[in-house]
Short mmCIF file of C-alpha atoms in Angstrom, two decimals:
data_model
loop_
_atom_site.label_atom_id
_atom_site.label_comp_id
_atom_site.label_asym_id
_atom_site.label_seq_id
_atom_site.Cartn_x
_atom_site.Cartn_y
_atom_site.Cartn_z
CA UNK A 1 0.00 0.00 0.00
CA UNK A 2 1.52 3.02 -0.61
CA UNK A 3 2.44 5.88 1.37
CA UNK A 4 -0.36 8.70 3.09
CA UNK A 5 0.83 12.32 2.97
CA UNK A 6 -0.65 15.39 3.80
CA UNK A 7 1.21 18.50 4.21
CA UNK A 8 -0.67 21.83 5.73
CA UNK A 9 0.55 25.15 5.97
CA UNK A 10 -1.38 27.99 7.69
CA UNK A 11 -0.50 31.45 5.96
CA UNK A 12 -3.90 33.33 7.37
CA UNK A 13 -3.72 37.24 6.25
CA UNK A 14 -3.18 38.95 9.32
CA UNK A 15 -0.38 36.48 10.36
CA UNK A 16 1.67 37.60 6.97
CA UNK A 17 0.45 41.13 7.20
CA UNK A 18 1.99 41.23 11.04
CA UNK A 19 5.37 39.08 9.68
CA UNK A 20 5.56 41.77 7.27
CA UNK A 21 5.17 44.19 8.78
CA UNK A 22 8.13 43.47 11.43
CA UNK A 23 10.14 42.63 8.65
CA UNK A 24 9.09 45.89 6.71
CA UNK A 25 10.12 48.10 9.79
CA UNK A 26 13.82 45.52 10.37
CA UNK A 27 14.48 46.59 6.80
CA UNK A 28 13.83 50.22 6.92
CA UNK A 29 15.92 50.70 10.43
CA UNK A 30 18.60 49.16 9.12
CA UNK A 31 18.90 51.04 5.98
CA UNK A 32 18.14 54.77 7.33
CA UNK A 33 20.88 54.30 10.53
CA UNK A 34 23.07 51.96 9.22
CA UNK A 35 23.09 52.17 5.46
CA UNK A 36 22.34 56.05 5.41
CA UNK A 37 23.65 57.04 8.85
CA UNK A 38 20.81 59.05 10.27
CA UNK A 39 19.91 57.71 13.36
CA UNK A 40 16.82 57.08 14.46
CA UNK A 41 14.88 59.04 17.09
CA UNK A 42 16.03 61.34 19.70
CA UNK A 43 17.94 58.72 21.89
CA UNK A 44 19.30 55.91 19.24
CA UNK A 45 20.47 52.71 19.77
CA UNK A 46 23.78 51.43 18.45
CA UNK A 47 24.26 49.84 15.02
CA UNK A 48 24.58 46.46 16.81
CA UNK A 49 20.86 46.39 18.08
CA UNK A 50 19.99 47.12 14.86
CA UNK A 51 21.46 44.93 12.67
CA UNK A 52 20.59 42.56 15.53
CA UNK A 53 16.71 43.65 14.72
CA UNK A 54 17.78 42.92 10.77
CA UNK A 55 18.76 39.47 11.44
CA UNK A 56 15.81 38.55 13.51
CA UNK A 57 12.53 40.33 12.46
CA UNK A 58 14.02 41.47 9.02
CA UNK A 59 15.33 37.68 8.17
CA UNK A 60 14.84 35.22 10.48
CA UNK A 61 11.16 35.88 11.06
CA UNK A 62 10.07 35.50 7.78
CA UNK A 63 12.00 32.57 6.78
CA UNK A 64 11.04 30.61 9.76
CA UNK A 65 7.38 31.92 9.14
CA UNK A 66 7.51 30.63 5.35
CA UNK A 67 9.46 27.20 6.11
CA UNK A 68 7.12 26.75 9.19
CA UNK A 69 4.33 23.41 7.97
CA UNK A 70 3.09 20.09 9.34
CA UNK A 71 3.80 16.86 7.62
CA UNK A 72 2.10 13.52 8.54
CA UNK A 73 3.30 10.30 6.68
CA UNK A 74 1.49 6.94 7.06
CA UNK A 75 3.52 3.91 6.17
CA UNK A 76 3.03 0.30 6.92
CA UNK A 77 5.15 0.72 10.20
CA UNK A 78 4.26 4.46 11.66
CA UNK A 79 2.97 7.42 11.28
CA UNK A 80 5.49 9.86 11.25
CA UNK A 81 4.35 13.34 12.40
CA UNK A 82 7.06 16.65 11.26
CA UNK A 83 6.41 19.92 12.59
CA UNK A 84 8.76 21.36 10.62
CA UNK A 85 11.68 23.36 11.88
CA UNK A 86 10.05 22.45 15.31
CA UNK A 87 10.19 18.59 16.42
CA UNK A 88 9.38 15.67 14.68
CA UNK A 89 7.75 11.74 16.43
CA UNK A 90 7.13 8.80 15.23
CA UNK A 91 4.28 6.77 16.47
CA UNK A 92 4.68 2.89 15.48
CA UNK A 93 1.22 1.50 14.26
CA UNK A 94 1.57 -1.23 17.12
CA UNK A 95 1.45 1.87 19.40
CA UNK A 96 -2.31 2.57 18.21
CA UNK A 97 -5.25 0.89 19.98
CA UNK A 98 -7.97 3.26 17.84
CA UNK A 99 -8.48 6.08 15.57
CA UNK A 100 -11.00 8.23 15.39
CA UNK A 101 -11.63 11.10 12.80
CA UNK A 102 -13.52 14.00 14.62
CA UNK A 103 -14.45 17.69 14.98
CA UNK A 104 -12.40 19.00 17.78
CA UNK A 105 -12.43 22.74 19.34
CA UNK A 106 -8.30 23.57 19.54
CA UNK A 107 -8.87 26.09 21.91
CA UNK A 108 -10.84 25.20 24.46
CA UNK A 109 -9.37 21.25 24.43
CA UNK A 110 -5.67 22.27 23.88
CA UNK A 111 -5.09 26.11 24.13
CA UNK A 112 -5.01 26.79 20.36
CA UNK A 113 -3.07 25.57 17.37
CA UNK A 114 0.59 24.44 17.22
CA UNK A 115 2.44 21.77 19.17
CA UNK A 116 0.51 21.31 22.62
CA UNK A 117 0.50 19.48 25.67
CA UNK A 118 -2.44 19.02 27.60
CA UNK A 119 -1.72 15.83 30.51
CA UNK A 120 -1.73 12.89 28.95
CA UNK A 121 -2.90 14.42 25.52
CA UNK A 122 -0.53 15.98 22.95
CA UNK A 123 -1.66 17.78 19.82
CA UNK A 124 -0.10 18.95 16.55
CA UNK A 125 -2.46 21.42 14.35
CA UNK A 126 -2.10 24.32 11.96
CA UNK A 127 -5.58 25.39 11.49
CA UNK A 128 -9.52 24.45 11.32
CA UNK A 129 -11.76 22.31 13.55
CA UNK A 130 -11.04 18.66 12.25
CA UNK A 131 -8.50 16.21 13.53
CA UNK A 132 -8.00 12.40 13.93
CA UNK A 133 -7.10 11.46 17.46
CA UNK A 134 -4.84 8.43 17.80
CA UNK A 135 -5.67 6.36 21.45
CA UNK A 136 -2.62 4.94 22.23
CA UNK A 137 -1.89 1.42 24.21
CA UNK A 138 -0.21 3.77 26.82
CA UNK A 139 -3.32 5.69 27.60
CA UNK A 140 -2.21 8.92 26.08
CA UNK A 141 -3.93 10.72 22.92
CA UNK A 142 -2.56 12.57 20.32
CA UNK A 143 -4.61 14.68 18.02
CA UNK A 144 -3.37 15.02 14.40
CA UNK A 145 -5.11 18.65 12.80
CA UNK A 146 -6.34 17.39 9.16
CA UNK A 147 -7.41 18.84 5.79
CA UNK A 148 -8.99 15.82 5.25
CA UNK A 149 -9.52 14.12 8.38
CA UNK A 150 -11.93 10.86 6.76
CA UNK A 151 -8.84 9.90 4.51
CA UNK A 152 -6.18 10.25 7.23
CA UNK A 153 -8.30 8.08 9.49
CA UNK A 154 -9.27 5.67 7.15
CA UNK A 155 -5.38 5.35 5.71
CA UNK A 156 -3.91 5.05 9.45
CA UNK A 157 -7.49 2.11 10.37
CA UNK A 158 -6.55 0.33 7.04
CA UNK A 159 -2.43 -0.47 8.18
CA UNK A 160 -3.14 -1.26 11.91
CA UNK A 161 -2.58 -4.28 12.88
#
């Protein structure tokens, strides 16, 4: 059986317009004090804050912000969950007692979106309302956030063993 992959990526509007505009300001710092030499404001910083601003809101931010997606692989063996930059796990199929495809409300049952820990309960979500939660043998749950929760269910229920 081949492989299951879905990727996600969660680029809402306001999330790039704030990214932006931190990297917008980074950018136009840098160049009117340190390209230009006119400092900015009536009590400036050094250069060295500034460029330090560049290299994280001006260049950092927005690369990590672009790169920034969740990746879930089912294979015959695991499903293989990568938050990428942020972490990546494994869960083995003989791991899994049940799956479940389900609506799910990410704030109220694990804070919001992202990489969360709740107790025994761990979710990994970019965006929307619909998820397949994994029971594991060990007692603890993970939610997986899903584009297409049905097909993610059905492809991890089909390889169990």
């Amino acid at each position: 059986m081949p492989e299951f992959v879905e990727v996600q990526r969660s680029k809402p509007l306001w999330v790039v317009a704030i990214v932006g505009g931190i990297a917008v300001m980074s950018w136009a710092m840098f160049i009117q004090q340190v390209v230009r030499g006119q400092e900015i404001g009536t009590n400036p910083g050094p250069d060295w804050v500034v460029w330090l601003l560049l290299i994280l809101g001006g260049i950092t931010l927005p690369v990590f912000y672009v790169y920034v997606h969740l990746e879930i692989t089912v294979n015959d063996s695991a499903v293989t969950v990568d938050y990428r930059p942020l972490t990546r796990r494994e869960i083995p199929l003989s791991d899994i007692e049940s799956v479940t495809a389900r609506d799910y409300k990410p704030l109220r049952e694990y804070g919001g979106w992202g990489v969360r820990f709740r107790e025994n309960n761990r979710a990994y979500t970019v965006r929307g309302y619909q998820g397949v939660e994994l029971q594991l043998k060990n007692g603890r749950q993970v939610m997986l956030g899903s584009e297409d929760a049905d097909a993610l269910a059905r492809a991890i229920s089909q390889r169990l063993p």
